[in-house]
Structure formats: C-alpha cells, structure tokens
Coordinates of C-alpha atoms in Angstrom, one line a residue:
Chain A
X1 CA 117.2 87.6 71.9
X2 CA 116.1 89.3 68.5
X3 CA 114.5 86.8 66.7
X4 CA 112.1 86.9 69.6
X5 CA 111.3 90.3 69.2
X6 CA 110.4 89.6 65.5
X7 CA 108.1 87.2 65.8
X8 CA 106.1 89.4 69.0
X9 CA 105.4 91.7 66.0
X10 CA 104.9 89.5 63.1
X11 CA 101.9 87.5 65.6
X12 CA 100.2 91.7 65.7
X13 CA 100.5 92.5 62.5
X14 CA 98.6 88.9 61.5
X15 CA 96.0 89.9 63.9
X16 CA 95.2 87.2 66.7
X17 CA 92.5 86.6 67.2
X18 CA 91.0 87.4 70.6
X19 CA 91.2 84.0 72.8
X20 CA 94.1 83.5 71.0
X21 CA 95.7 86.9 71.8
X22 CA 94.9 86.9 75.1
X23 CA 96.4 83.4 75.9
X24 CA 99.4 84.5 74.2
X25 CA 99.8 87.6 76.8
X26 CA 98.5 85.5 80.0
X27 CA 100.1 82.6 79.2
X28 CA 103.6 84.8 78.5
X29 CA 103.2 86.3 81.9
X30 CA 102.8 82.8 83.7
X31 CA 98.9 82.1 83.7
X32 CA 98.1 78.9 82.8
X33 CA 94.7 79.1 80.4
X34 CA 92.9 75.9 79.9
X35 CA 89.9 75.8 77.4
X36 CA 87.2 73.5 78.6
X37 CA 82.7 73.5 78.1
X38 CA 80.6 72.8 81.2
X39 CA 80.9 69.4 81.4
X40 CA 84.4 69.1 81.2
X41 CA 84.5 71.8 84.1
X42 CA 84.8 69.9 86.7
X43 CA 87.0 67.0 85.6
X44 CA 89.3 69.9 84.6
X45 CA 89.3 72.0 88.1
X46 CA 89.8 67.9 89.3
X47 CA 92.7 68.1 88.2
X48 CA 93.8 71.0 89.2
X49 CA 93.1 70.1 92.9
X50 CA 95.0 67.0 92.4
X51 CA 98.1 68.8 90.7
X52 CA 98.4 71.2 93.6
X53 CA 97.5 69.1 96.4
X54 CA 94.1 71.4 97.2
X55 CA 92.7 70.4 100.4
X56 CA 90.3 73.8 101.4
X57 CA 88.9 75.2 99.0
X58 CA 86.9 78.7 98.9
X59 CA 84.4 79.2 96.0
X60 CA 82.9 82.0 94.5
X61 CA 78.7 82.5 94.5
X62 CA 78.1 82.2 90.4
X63 CA 74.7 82.5 90.4
X64 CA 74.4 80.3 87.6
X65 CA 74.6 76.1 87.0
X66 CA 78.6 76.3 87.4
X67 CA 77.5 76.8 91.7
X68 CA 75.5 73.0 90.9
X69 CA 78.7 71.7 89.2
X70 CA 81.7 73.0 91.9
X71 CA 79.2 71.1 94.8
X72 CA 80.7 68.1 93.7
X73 CA 84.7 68.8 93.8
X74 CA 87.0 65.9 95.5
X75 CA 88.5 68.6 98.5
X76 CA 88.1 67.8 102.1
X77 CA 86.5 71.4 102.3
X78 CA 84.4 73.7 100.5
X79 CA 84.0 77.1 101.6
X80 CA 80.9 79.5 99.9
X81 CA 80.5 81.9 103.0
X82 CA 83.6 82.5 105.0
X83 CA 83.0 83.8 108.5
X84 CA 86.5 85.7 108.3
X85 CA 90.2 86.9 106.7
X86 CA 91.6 84.3 108.4
X87 CA 88.9 82.0 106.8
X88 CA 89.8 82.9 103.2
X89 CA 93.4 82.9 104.1
X90 CA 93.8 79.6 105.3
X91 CA 92.3 78.2 101.7
X92 CA 94.3 75.8 100.0
X93 CA 92.8 77.8 96.2
X94 CA 89.9 79.7 95.1
X95 CA 87.6 79.2 92.3
X96 CA 86.8 82.9 91.4
X97 CA 84.4 84.8 88.2
X98 CA 85.5 87.7 86.6
X99 CA 84.2 90.5 84.4
X100 CA 86.8 91.2 81.6
X101 CA 89.4 89.9 79.7
X102 CA 91.5 92.3 78.9
X103 CA 93.3 90.7 75.1
X104 CA 96.1 93.0 74.4
X105 CA 97.1 92.5 77.4
X106 CA 95.8 88.9 78.9
X107 CA 94.7 91.2 82.0
X108 CA 91.8 89.3 84.2
X109 CA 89.8 92.3 85.6
X110 CA 87.1 91.7 88.6
X111 CA 84.9 94.6 89.4
X112 CA 84.2 94.3 93.3
X113 CA 80.4 93.6 93.6
X114 CA 77.7 91.7 97.0
X115 CA 79.5 88.7 96.7
X116 CA 82.6 88.7 95.7
X117 CA 85.6 88.7 98.7
X118 CA 88.4 90.8 96.9
X119 CA 90.9 89.1 98.8
X120 CA 90.1 86.0 97.9
X121 CA 91.8 86.9 95.2
X122 CA 95.1 87.3 96.9
X123 CA 95.7 85.4 99.8
X124 CA 95.2 81.4 98.2
X125 CA 98.1 79.7 97.1
X126 CA 95.6 78.9 93.7
X127 CA 93.3 81.3 91.8
X128 CA 90.8 79.6 89.3
X129 CA 89.1 81.9 87.5
X130 CA 86.7 80.7 85.1
X131 CA 85.1 83.0 82.2
X132 CA 82.7 82.7 79.1
X133 CA 83.9 84.0 75.8
X134 CA 81.3 87.0 76.2
X135 CA 84.2 88.4 78.9
X136 CA 86.9 89.4 76.3
X137 CA 87.8 92.9 75.3
X138 CA 90.5 93.8 73.0
X139 CA 92.2 96.8 74.7
X140 CA 92.3 99.2 77.9
X141 CA 90.8 101.9 75.3
X142 CA 87.9 99.9 75.1
X143 CA 87.1 98.2 78.3
X144 CA 87.6 101.7 79.9
X145 CA 84.7 103.4 77.8
X146 CA 82.3 100.2 78.4
X147 CA 82.6 99.5 82.0
X148 CA 80.2 101.7 84.0
X149 CA 81.7 104.8 85.8
X150 CA 79.9 103.5 88.5
X151 CA 82.3 101.1 90.4
X152 CA 83.1 101.0 93.4
X153 CA 86.5 99.4 93.0
X154 CA 87.8 97.7 89.7
X155 CA 90.9 94.5 90.4
X156 CA 93.2 93.8 87.7
X157 CA 95.3 91.3 88.1
X158 CA 97.8 90.3 84.9
X159 CA 99.3 86.2 86.1
X160 CA 101.0 85.5 89.1
X161 CA 102.0 87.4 92.1
X162 CA 105.5 88.2 91.5
X163 CA 108.5 90.5 92.9
X164 CA 112.1 91.0 91.7
X165 CA 113.4 93.2 94.3
X166 CA 116.2 90.2 95.9
X167 CA 119.3 90.7 93.0
X168 CA 116.7 90.9 89.7
X169 CA 115.4 87.4 90.5
X170 CA 111.8 86.8 89.0
X171 CA 109.8 84.8 92.1
X172 CA 106.0 84.3 92.3
X173 CA 103.4 84.0 95.0
X174 CA 104.9 87.0 96.9
X175 CA 102.0 87.8 98.6
X176 CA 98.9 87.0 96.2
X177 CA 98.9 83.7 94.2
X178 CA 101.8 81.8 92.8
X179 CA 99.5 80.0 90.1
X180 CA 96.7 82.0 88.4
X181 CA 94.8 79.3 86.0
X182 CA 91.6 80.9 83.8
X183 CA 89.1 78.1 82.7
X184 CA 87.7 79.1 79.3
X185 CA 84.0 78.0 79.0
X186 CA 82.7 77.7 75.4
Chain B
X1 CA 128.0 107.6 106.1
X2 CA 126.7 110.8 106.4
X3 CA 122.6 110.4 104.4
X4 CA 122.1 114.7 103.4
X5 CA 123.0 116.1 100.5
X6 CA 125.4 118.7 101.3
X7 CA 127.5 115.3 101.4
X8 CA 127.1 114.3 97.7
X9 CA 130.7 114.8 97.6
X10 CA 132.1 112.5 100.2
X11 CA 129.7 110.4 99.8
X12 CA 130.1 109.6 96.6
X13 CA 134.4 108.9 97.1
X14 CA 132.9 105.8 99.5
X15 CA 130.5 105.3 97.2
X16 CA 133.0 104.8 93.7
X17 CA 135.4 102.9 96.7
X18 CA 132.8 99.9 97.5
X19 CA 133.7 97.1 94.7
X20 CA 130.5 95.1 95.8
X21 CA 128.2 98.4 96.0
X22 CA 128.8 98.3 91.9
X23 CA 128.9 94.9 91.5
X24 CA 125.1 94.7 93.6
X25 CA 123.8 97.9 90.8
X26 CA 126.1 97.1 87.9
X27 CA 123.6 93.5 87.6
X28 CA 120.8 95.4 88.5
X29 CA 120.5 98.0 86.1
X30 CA 122.2 96.7 83.4
X31 CA 119.3 93.4 83.9
X32 CA 116.5 96.3 83.8
X33 CA 117.8 98.8 80.8
X34 CA 118.0 95.5 78.6
X35 CA 114.6 94.3 79.6
X36 CA 113.1 97.8 79.0
X37 CA 115.4 97.5 75.3
X38 CA 113.3 94.5 74.1
X39 CA 109.3 95.3 76.1
X40 CA 110.2 98.8 74.0
X41 CA 110.8 98.2 71.3
X42 CA 107.9 95.9 70.4
X43 CA 105.7 99.4 70.4
X44 CA 106.3 101.0 67.4
X45 CA 104.3 104.5 68.0
X46 CA 106.5 104.8 72.1
X47 CA 107.6 108.1 71.0
X48 CA 103.8 109.3 70.2
X49 CA 102.7 108.0 73.5
X50 CA 105.8 109.2 75.4
X51 CA 104.2 112.7 73.2
X52 CA 100.3 111.7 74.7
X53 CA 101.7 111.6 78.1
X54 CA 103.6 114.3 78.2
X55 CA 100.3 116.1 77.0
X56 CA 98.3 114.7 79.1
X57 CA 100.4 115.5 82.6
X58 CA 100.7 119.0 80.9
X59 CA 97.6 120.2 80.5
X60 CA 97.0 118.6 84.2
X61 CA 99.8 120.3 85.9
X62 CA 98.6 123.3 84.3
X63 CA 95.4 123.5 85.4
X64 CA 95.6 122.1 88.4
X65 CA 94.1 123.5 91.1
X66 CA 90.5 122.9 89.0
X67 CA 91.8 119.0 88.7
X68 CA 92.4 118.2 92.5
X69 CA 89.0 120.6 93.0
X70 CA 87.2 117.8 90.5
X71 CA 88.7 115.1 92.4
X72 CA 87.7 116.6 95.7
X73 CA 84.5 116.4 94.6
X74 CA 84.0 113.7 92.9
X75 CA 85.9 111.6 95.6
X76 CA 83.7 113.1 98.2
X77 CA 81.2 112.1 97.1
X78 CA 82.2 109.0 96.4
X79 CA 82.0 108.3 100.7
X80 CA 85.9 109.2 100.4
X81 CA 87.2 111.7 102.6
X82 CA 89.5 114.5 101.6
X83 CA 92.4 116.5 103.8
X84 CA 94.8 118.5 102.0
X85 CA 97.9 118.7 103.4
X86 CA 100.8 121.6 103.1
X87 CA 104.3 119.8 104.5
X88 CA 104.6 117.2 106.0
X89 CA 103.4 118.1 109.7
X90 CA 100.5 118.6 108.2
X91 CA 100.1 115.2 106.8
X92 CA 101.4 112.9 109.8
X93 CA 99.2 114.8 112.3
X94 CA 96.9 113.9 110.1
X95 CA 97.4 110.3 109.9
X96 CA 98.1 110.2 113.3
X97 CA 94.7 112.1 114.4
X98 CA 92.9 108.9 112.3
X99 CA 95.7 106.4 113.5
X100 CA 94.2 107.8 117.4
X101 CA 90.1 107.5 117.0
X102 CA 90.2 104.0 115.4
X103 CA 92.8 102.7 118.5
X104 CA 95.3 101.0 115.4
X105 CA 98.1 99.3 116.7
X106 CA 99.4 98.0 113.9
X107 CA 99.9 99.2 110.8
X108 CA 101.1 97.6 107.2
X109 CA 102.3 99.9 104.6
X110 CA 102.6 99.1 100.3
X111 CA 104.9 101.2 98.9
X112 CA 105.0 104.6 99.2
X113 CA 107.4 107.6 97.9
X114 CA 106.3 110.1 100.1
X115 CA 106.0 107.9 102.7
X116 CA 109.5 108.0 102.2
X117 CA 110.1 111.8 101.8
X118 CA 107.7 112.8 105.1
X119 CA 109.0 110.0 107.4
X120 CA 105.4 108.4 108.4
X121 CA 106.8 105.2 109.7
X122 CA 109.0 107.2 111.6
X123 CA 107.1 108.9 113.1
X124 CA 104.2 106.9 113.7
X125 CA 106.6 103.9 115.2
X126 CA 107.4 106.8 117.5
X127 CA 104.2 107.1 118.5
X128 CA 103.5 103.2 119.9
X129 CA 101.7 101.9 116.4
X130 CA 103.4 99.7 114.9
X131 CA 103.7 100.3 111.2
X132 CA 105.5 97.7 108.6
X133 CA 106.8 98.1 104.8
X134 CA 104.6 95.0 103.1
X135 CA 106.5 95.1 99.6
X136 CA 110.0 93.2 99.9
X137 CA 112.3 95.6 99.0
X138 CA 111.3 98.3 101.6
X139 CA 110.5 95.6 104.4
X140 CA 114.0 94.4 103.7
X141 CA 115.2 98.2 103.7
X142 CA 113.3 98.7 106.5
X143 CA 114.8 95.8 108.5
X144 CA 118.8 97.2 107.6
X145 CA 117.4 100.6 108.7
X146 CA 117.7 101.6 105.6
X147 CA 116.1 104.0 103.5
X148 CA 114.8 102.9 99.5
X149 CA 117.7 103.2 96.9
X150 CA 115.7 103.0 93.9
X151 CA 112.2 104.7 93.9
X152 CA 110.5 101.4 92.1
X153 CA 113.4 99.0 93.6
X154 CA 114.2 100.1 96.8
X155 CA 116.9 97.0 97.5
X156 CA 118.5 96.7 95.2
X157 CA 122.3 97.7 96.7
X158 CA 122.0 94.7 97.8
X159 CA 123.3 90.8 97.0
X160 CA 121.5 87.8 98.4
X161 CA 123.7 87.1 100.9
X162 CA 123.8 90.8 102.9
X163 CA 119.6 89.9 102.2
X164 CA 120.0 86.4 103.9
X165 CA 122.4 87.9 106.6
X166 CA 119.9 90.9 107.4
X167 CA 116.6 88.2 107.8
X168 CA 118.7 85.8 109.8
X169 CA 120.2 88.3 112.2
X170 CA 116.3 90.0 112.1
X171 CA 114.5 87.8 112.1
X172 CA 115.7 84.5 113.6
X173 CA 115.4 82.1 110.7
X174 CA 118.4 80.2 109.4
X175 CA 120.4 81.5 106.7
X176 CA 119.3 80.8 103.1
X177 CA 120.2 82.9 100.2
X178 CA 117.8 81.6 97.9
X179 CA 115.6 84.2 96.4
X180 CA 112.3 82.0 97.1
X181 CA 113.4 81.3 100.6
X182 CA 113.7 84.7 101.4
X183 CA 110.6 85.9 100.0
X184 CA 109.0 82.9 101.2
X185 CA 109.7 83.7 104.8
X186 CA 109.1 87.9 104.2
X187 CA 105.3 86.4 103.5
X188 CA 105.1 84.2 105.9
X189 CA 105.6 87.2 108.2
X190 CA 104.2 89.9 106.4
X191 CA 100.8 87.7 106.3
X192 CA 100.5 87.4 110.3
X193 CA 100.6 91.2 109.8
X194 CA 97.8 91.7 107.2
X195 CA 95.6 89.6 109.1
X196 CA 96.0 91.4 112.2
X197 CA 96.2 94.7 111.4
X198 CA 94.0 98.1 111.9
X199 CA 95.1 100.4 109.3
X200 CA 96.5 100.0 105.8
X201 CA 98.8 103.0 104.2
X202 CA 99.4 103.3 101.0
X203 CA 100.0 105.9 97.9
X204 CA 97.9 106.4 94.6
X205 CA 99.8 106.5 91.3
X206 CA 97.6 107.9 90.1
X207 CA 94.0 110.2 90.6
X208 CA 91.6 110.1 88.8
X209 CA 89.1 113.9 88.8
X210 CA 85.8 113.3 86.7
X211 CA 86.1 109.0 89.4
X212 CA 87.5 110.1 92.7
X213 CA 88.9 107.1 91.9
X214 CA 92.7 106.2 93.7
X215 CA 94.4 104.2 91.0
X216 CA 97.7 101.7 92.7
X217 CA 99.7 100.0 90.5
X218 CA 102.0 97.4 91.5
X219 CA 103.6 93.5 91.2
X220 CA 103.3 91.4 94.3
X221 CA 99.7 91.8 95.3
X222 CA 100.4 94.2 98.8
X223 CA 99.0 96.6 98.3
X224 CA 95.6 95.2 97.4
X225 CA 95.9 93.3 100.5
X226 CA 96.6 97.0 102.5
X227 CA 93.8 98.4 101.0
X228 CA 91.5 95.6 101.5
X229 CA 92.3 93.8 104.6
X230 CA 92.1 97.3 107.3
X231 CA 89.2 98.6 108.4
X232 CA 90.7 101.8 107.5
X233 CA 92.8 102.6 104.5
X234 CA 94.6 105.8 103.9
X235 CA 96.0 107.3 100.3
X236 CA 98.9 109.6 100.4
X237 CA 99.9 111.3 97.4
X238 CA 101.2 114.1 95.7
X239 CA 99.1 116.8 95.0
X240 CA 101.0 116.3 91.0
X241 CA 99.0 112.4 90.9
X242 CA 95.7 113.5 89.6
X243 CA 94.8 113.2 86.2
X244 CA 91.3 113.9 84.2
X245 CA 90.1 111.0 82.9
X246 CA 90.3 107.4 83.6
X247 CA 90.5 106.7 79.7
X248 CA 93.7 108.5 80.3
X249 CA 95.4 105.6 82.0
X250 CA 95.3 103.5 78.8
X251 CA 98.5 106.0 77.8
X252 CA 100.3 105.1 81.2
X253 CA 99.9 101.4 81.5
X254 CA 101.2 101.0 78.4
X255 CA 104.6 103.0 80.0
X256 CA 104.7 102.8 83.5
X257 CA 105.7 98.8 83.5
X258 CA 108.1 99.1 80.4
X259 CA 110.1 102.3 82.2
X260 CA 109.7 101.0 85.9
X261 CA 110.4 97.3 85.9
X262 CA 110.9 97.0 82.3
X263 CA 107.4 95.0 82.1
X264 CA 104.2 94.8 79.6
X265 CA 102.2 95.8 82.8
X266 CA 102.5 94.9 86.5
X267 CA 100.7 92.3 87.7
X268 CA 98.0 94.1 89.8
X269 CA 96.2 97.6 89.1
X270 CA 93.4 98.4 92.2
X271 CA 91.1 101.4 91.3
X272 CA 89.7 102.5 94.5
X273 CA 85.8 104.3 94.2
X274 CA 84.7 104.4 97.6
X275 CA 84.2 102.7 100.8
X276 CA 82.4 99.6 101.9
X277 CA 79.0 99.6 101.0
X278 CA 78.0 96.2 100.1
X279 CA 80.9 95.0 99.7
X280 CA 81.6 91.6 101.7
X281 CA 85.4 93.1 102.3
X282 CA 86.3 96.1 101.6
X283 CA 88.0 99.1 104.1
X284 CA 84.8 101.7 106.0
X285 CA 86.8 104.2 105.9
X286 CA 88.8 105.4 103.6
X287 CA 90.9 109.0 103.6
X288 CA 93.3 110.7 100.8
X289 CA 95.6 113.1 101.6
X290 CA 96.8 115.5 99.2
X291 CA 100.2 117.1 100.3
X292 CA 101.8 119.8 98.6
X293 CA 105.6 120.1 100.6
X294 CA 107.2 122.2 98.3
X295 CA 105.6 121.2 94.7
X296 CA 104.2 124.2 94.7
X297 CA 107.0 126.3 94.7
X298 CA 107.7 124.3 90.8
X299 CA 104.7 125.7 90.2
X300 CA 106.4 129.3 89.7
X301 CA 108.5 128.9 87.5
X302 CA 107.9 128.1 83.9
X303 CA 110.4 125.4 83.1
X304 CA 110.8 123.7 86.7
X305 CA 107.2 122.9 87.3
X306 CA 107.4 120.6 84.6
X307 CA 109.4 117.7 87.8
X308 CA 105.4 118.3 88.5
X309 CA 105.2 115.5 85.3
X310 CA 106.8 112.9 87.1
X311 CA 105.4 109.8 87.4
X312 CA 108.2 107.9 89.4
X313 CA 109.2 105.1 86.8
X314 CA 113.2 105.7 88.1
X315 CA 114.1 104.8 84.1
X316 CA 116.3 108.3 84.7
X317 CA 118.3 107.2 87.9
X318 CA 118.9 103.6 86.1
X319 CA 120.1 105.0 82.6
X320 CA 121.9 108.1 84.7
X321 CA 126.0 107.8 84.2
X322 CA 126.4 109.6 87.1
X323 CA 123.8 107.2 89.4
X324 CA 125.6 104.0 87.8
X325 CA 127.8 104.7 90.1
X326 CA 126.8 105.8 92.4
X327 CA 123.7 104.5 93.5
X328 CA 121.0 106.2 95.2
X329 CA 121.6 106.3 98.6
X330 CA 124.8 109.3 97.8
X331 CA 122.5 112.0 97.0
X332 CA 121.4 112.2 100.5
X333 CA 117.6 112.4 99.7
X334 CA 114.4 110.2 99.2
X335 CA 114.7 111.1 95.6
X336 CA 117.7 110.2 93.7
X337 CA 119.1 110.6 90.1
X338 CA 118.5 113.1 88.7
X339 CA 114.7 114.0 88.9
X340 CA 115.4 113.4 92.2
X341 CA 117.9 116.2 91.8
X342 CA 115.2 118.6 91.0
X343 CA 112.3 117.7 93.5
X344 CA 115.0 117.8 96.3
X345 CA 116.0 121.2 96.3
X346 CA 111.9 122.1 95.3
X347 CA 111.5 120.7 99.3
X348 CA 114.5 121.2 101.2
X349 CA 114.9 124.6 99.5
X350 CA 118.4 124.9 97.2
X351 CA 120.4 126.0 99.9
X352 CA 120.5 122.4 101.7
X353 CA 120.1 120.6 98.7
X354 CA 123.1 123.2 96.8
X355 CA 125.1 119.8 95.1
X356 CA 122.9 117.7 93.4
X357 CA 121.9 120.4 90.4
X358 CA 125.9 119.5 89.9
X359 CA 125.8 116.0 90.1
X360 CA 125.1 115.2 86.9
X361 CA 127.4 115.3 83.2
X362 CA 124.4 117.2 81.8
X363 CA 123.8 114.1 79.2
X364 CA 120.6 114.5 78.8
X365 CA 120.2 110.8 78.8
X366 CA 117.5 111.3 81.3
X367 CA 114.8 113.4 79.6
X368 CA 115.8 110.2 76.2
X369 CA 114.6 108.1 78.9
X370 CA 112.2 110.0 80.3
X371 CA 108.7 108.2 79.8
X372 CA 106.7 111.6 80.1
X373 CA 109.8 113.6 78.4
X374 CA 110.8 115.8 81.5
X375 CA 113.2 117.7 79.8
X376 CA 115.5 116.7 83.4
X377 CA 119.4 118.3 82.1
X378 CA 117.6 121.5 81.2
X379 CA 116.1 121.6 84.6
X380 CA 119.3 120.8 86.5
X381 CA 121.0 123.4 84.2
X382 CA 118.4 126.7 85.8
X383 CA 118.8 125.0 89.1
X384 CA 123.0 125.7 89.0
X385 CA 122.0 128.9 87.2
X386 CA 119.7 129.6 90.5
X387 CA 122.6 128.2 92.6
X388 CA 125.4 130.9 91.3
X389 CA 122.7 133.6 92.6
X390 CA 122.2 132.3 95.9
X391 CA 126.7 133.0 96.3
X392 CA 127.5 129.1 95.5
X393 CA 130.2 130.0 92.4
X394 CA 133.7 130.9 94.2
X395 CA 135.3 134.1 93.1
X396 CA 137.8 131.9 91.1
X397 CA 135.4 130.2 88.9
X398 CA 133.1 133.3 88.4
X399 CA 136.2 135.2 87.6
X400 CA 138.1 132.1 85.4
X401 CA 134.4 132.6 83.2
X402 CA 134.7 135.7 83.0
X403 CA 137.7 135.0 81.2
X404 CA 136.6 132.1 78.9
X405 CA 133.7 134.1 78.1
X406 CA 136.0 137.1 76.6
X407 CA 138.1 135.2 75.4
X408 CA 136.1 133.2 73.1
X409 CA 133.8 136.5 72.0
X410 CA 136.7 137.1 70.6
X411 CA 139.0 135.2 67.5
X412 CA 141.7 137.0 67.8
X413 CA 141.9 136.9 71.6
X414 CA 141.3 132.7 70.6
X415 CA 143.4 132.4 69.1
X416 CA 146.7 133.7 70.9
X417 CA 145.6 132.3 74.2
X418 CA 145.3 128.8 72.5
X419 CA 149.1 129.5 71.3
X420 CA 149.5 130.4 74.7
X421 CA 148.3 127.3 75.9
X422 CA 150.6 125.1 73.3
X423 CA 152.9 127.0 74.3
X424 CA 152.6 126.8 78.4
X425 CA 152.1 122.2 77.6
X426 CA 155.5 122.3 75.5
X427 CA 157.8 124.3 78.9
X428 CA 155.9 121.3 80.9
X429 CA 154.3 123.6 82.4
X430 CA 150.0 121.6 83.4
X431 CA 147.1 123.0 85.3
X432 CA 146.5 121.7 88.2
X433 CA 142.9 122.3 89.9
X434 CA 142.8 120.3 93.6
X435 CA 140.6 117.7 93.7
X436 CA 140.2 117.1 89.4
X437 CA 143.9 116.6 89.2
X438 CA 144.1 114.2 92.4
X439 CA 142.1 111.6 89.7
X440 CA 143.3 112.3 86.3
X441 CA 145.4 113.3 83.7
X442 CA 145.8 116.3 81.6
X443 CA 144.7 114.8 78.3
X444 CA 147.7 116.2 75.7
X445 CA 146.8 118.6 73.2
X446 CA 147.2 118.9 70.0
X447 CA 150.4 119.9 68.3
X448 CA 148.7 121.9 66.1
X449 CA 145.4 123.5 66.1
X450 CA 142.9 122.2 64.2
X451 CA 141.9 125.6 62.6
X452 CA 146.4 126.0 61.7
X453 CA 146.6 122.5 59.8
X454 CA 142.8 123.8 58.3
X455 CA 145.2 126.3 56.8
X456 CA 148.3 124.8 55.8
X457 CA 146.1 122.1 53.9
X458 CA 144.4 124.6 51.9
X459 CA 147.2 126.8 51.0

C-alpha cells in the first residue's frame, strides 16, 4: 500500500496537466473517461449503447451541433422532452452536458437550469456526459471564485452512486447511476 | 436492551459479551480507519486544514447570531422559508403543519441525524404520514426497528447475513446475503417511493450565510432525489451548521469525506439556493428549519461551545477505545461516542446523561482525529466536574480523593504511604473494589519504589 501512496504523491508533484489530473481522479472513483472529437462522438456513444444494452435514452438539449449528431443514435427511443419524472426513471441512460470539470477531485459540476433535469443525472442506470476542454477548472478554490453566486442550485458528481453500508463492501448504483462516462470533445 | 444513557453500564457489559457485535464492529472500524490513514496522508497540509476548519467554525460560533440572521435574510430573498425551532416539539409540529397543508401521504427522507434527534420519522408515522428512510444504512435500521449505531455508518453493527434475513422477513424477498443484490432490492423498493412521494425531508451539512444556500453531501444519490422529485422539500438542521462563505467549503470538502468515510470526496454534493423558478424538476417550496434543542446551552460555556464546531463526521467514534468495544447503541443516545457524550448532556440535561462523560478513557485520541480540532477529552473532563457538583460522586469516593490529594501534596506522607501500601501487599492484603476487581487482577507493585532504587544507585 505504501508504494501506492508514493506514486500518487509523485504524480501530484510532477504538476500533472489539468486533463490528465482530472482523468486520473475520475477513473480512480470509477468513472470511464473517453477522449473523442466531433466526428467520433456518435461512434463512441453508439459503442456505449451496445455495451450497456441501452434501448431508451434521454438526451438533453445542447443548443449546438451536437443536437443534430445525437438524433442518429441507434436506440429504439430518444426522449428529449420528458413529460414526467416517471418517464425519466424508465430510460436506460441519459446524455447531458455539464458546466465545470474540477481536476483536483475528478468532479463534474452541473448547474440547474432551464433545460436541465436534475433527476436525469440520477435516475437512469447509465449517465453519459459530454464536455469540451473549456470546462476544466483546477481546484474548488478557483471554481468558487469563478461562479456567479446567483445560481438556483448546483449538483456535483464524483463518480457513480455508491454505498458501503453492508459490511463496508462497495456497491455501485444505489439510487443514482451505476456507471458514468465522460466524453471529452477536443 | 434499554437504550437510555443511564443504562450505559448494563448495556456495555451486554455488548462486550456479544461476540457477533464485536466482530461486526471490528471489521467495519478497522477497514475505515486503515483507509483513512491512506487518504489523509496524501495531504501534506492536513494539520493546516484542521486548523483552518477550526478557525472558520470558531469564528462562526462566536458570531452565530449574526451569521444566522444573514443566512435567514439571504435564503428568504432566494424564496426559501425559514423557521427557527426552539426544541423538538416546535420543529415536529412545524413539519406536520406543512405536511397537512400539502396533504402529504408519503414522505421520503434522506439521512439526517437532526431528524433522529427529534424523532421526526416516528412522529410523522404516528400522524398517518408514511415516512421512508432512503439511505441504505438508515433503511436497514428502520426495517429492523433500531436506531443508527454510528452517525455516518448507521448499520455497521449488522452483518450481511443479518441484513439478508431482515430483508427476506420484512420485504418478502428470497434470502440473499450478497451486498450487491441486497442493495438492488433496496433500490427497487425505494425507487417506487421516490416517484410517489409528496414530501422530501433532508438534513444539511452546511448552510452558507452569504448565499443562503443549503449544502448536502452524500454518496448514494438519495439526498439528490429526495430534494428534487417531491413538490416540497424541508431541510432540518442544527443552528451550528452555518458557515460564512461559499468558498469556506473548499476546506470542508477536503476534510469531511476523508474523516467520515475515508473517501477523498463524496459522490454527490447538492448546493441548493432556491425553489423552482425556470427549472423543469425541482420542489416548488423549500423550507429550512433551524433547530436549537439545547445547542444554545453549550454557547453559554466558554469551553463547551467548542462542541458546536462538530461537522458530524463520526471519526471520534471510530478511534475511541470505548466505542470500538461497545458500539453506538450502548450509549443510549442519538449521538454516540466521544462527541455524543458532550452533545447529549446539552440536549437532555446532564442529570439524564450523567454516565456518558465517564464513558471515556480520556486518552485524547478523539481530539487527535477530530478534523475541526475539538478538544473533546477536555470537554468530557469539564462535564465530569459538573457531574460531581451535581452530587454524582459518593461520599466514599470524595473521601478517597481528598486523602489522595493530601498525600500527594506532602512528600513525607507520600513516602510513608507508599511504604505502608507495600507492607499491606506483602501481608497479602489486596484492595477490593466491587465492580472493578470482579474483572481485573490487582497489579503487583514493584518490590522497591523508583525513589529507593535511585537513591541506592547513587550511593
């Protein structure tokens, strides 16, 4: 165990690049990190859909060219305007954007806004987040100076939902997603 | 077992003889403590962080009225309704009043020690409102009809077999002892509750004065759902949870997860400012209940008010040699362990919790591990002194200590007393103290005192 700690420390000292640091922390808490591009993003998500056996999916509005790309997902149903929470609870996966990526802890930050359903971040088994490199922020110190304090609510996600309430055995996917993917478009 | 503080001694004896309980406790505690060492040693400035956290809390508690007013003003501006409750009765009645107003039938609760403190779940159920704990550990103890045995790991006193049996009995499912399957059973059962609940109740880890925010830290996602799906959200929290600025969270983010569950950071943090405006799914109304319930009693004492710095991580319990052996239920109080033995007398009055400050070896490990540097062992000592003032000590004990005090301050008396004691032992006379001697053998004294040996060597 000791050697493990030493390794982590030396990585800190090396001044890891923001993206690498985020990836390291995000993977350490069980997230799946995928580097992709505008061209490749549809293929990457299609892969996830096959691996995870996704039939119904919720897709958040991105207000950019990604909206068009995601219309071609190979699933039986794409929901963009859920009429109820029950409907969000019935999908297998959700695809959403995010607002910040905090490198020091591998945390994805979501602010609650007009076209963002907070329950879409929690109810489906699989959560796929699409982000670009502008979202990175090294530390929480910097994050709290950056944000506009007039937000309605903020939700921070660090890895999948987890518990260790039964004999300290870690189980993923208690009430929230069992798996979380981050697709970084660069 | 009778779970009240005055039964501590009886309960402790029973717990010590319960082999299963000791096995479950040892497994959970040693696991968390060893992981904690790993995640704490990664931060070279840990001591600095503790000091910073201590100072933020100290500053806030010294100016508590100011920050509570500021929080109330900002939160009200955000559209959140604030209620200050003097005691548990006021808090419970206020919740019931809201529940009645919205005609609530089903309430989902996320983990909150304050709601345990006031007995909210039982109260709502008595009033015909189905109330379900949604944190897995809390759900387990609710099904078992017990109370949490640790403030962040409520079911750590139970083994997987015991939980499997409980689920098959209470939920009518096929027996399994696999944690993954058991978790899934709870997920299915509780998912249905989330989707149909009219009221969500949570605690709060922090309240931010400058923004009027409610901050909830968790791992399972149940707090996120409890505060999102139901139409009304009520957060109930102690008045000591307020901190000045949003950026103060950076310190607490680093220490809380590491201290509570030996995690670098918890899976989820909700920072809630306002009810539904343009958001598609969010409660239409949010209430915050600021509970006193004895906390201002602590404010009156220069020393004891430190107990209000507590961020309820539960690390002092895990490291306490007493707690490690007897578990949380033995204390008979909502908050067990070292910090619980300070908080409980403040709530119930020292008379009703007289034994708790004595349920400690005063070794100070609780202070060493405390992420906000509360000198718990000193606080316990002060409470012991207060207990003696209340007449806790018998005349015999007082007499013995008076004699000891006289002997210790007089060199000649001390030397002859120690010679006399050695002489008694030589004659085979050993002191007998009824409950002490029953479990222990009186240690042999060295044939010569240190002073004698020293003197002989010199000459």
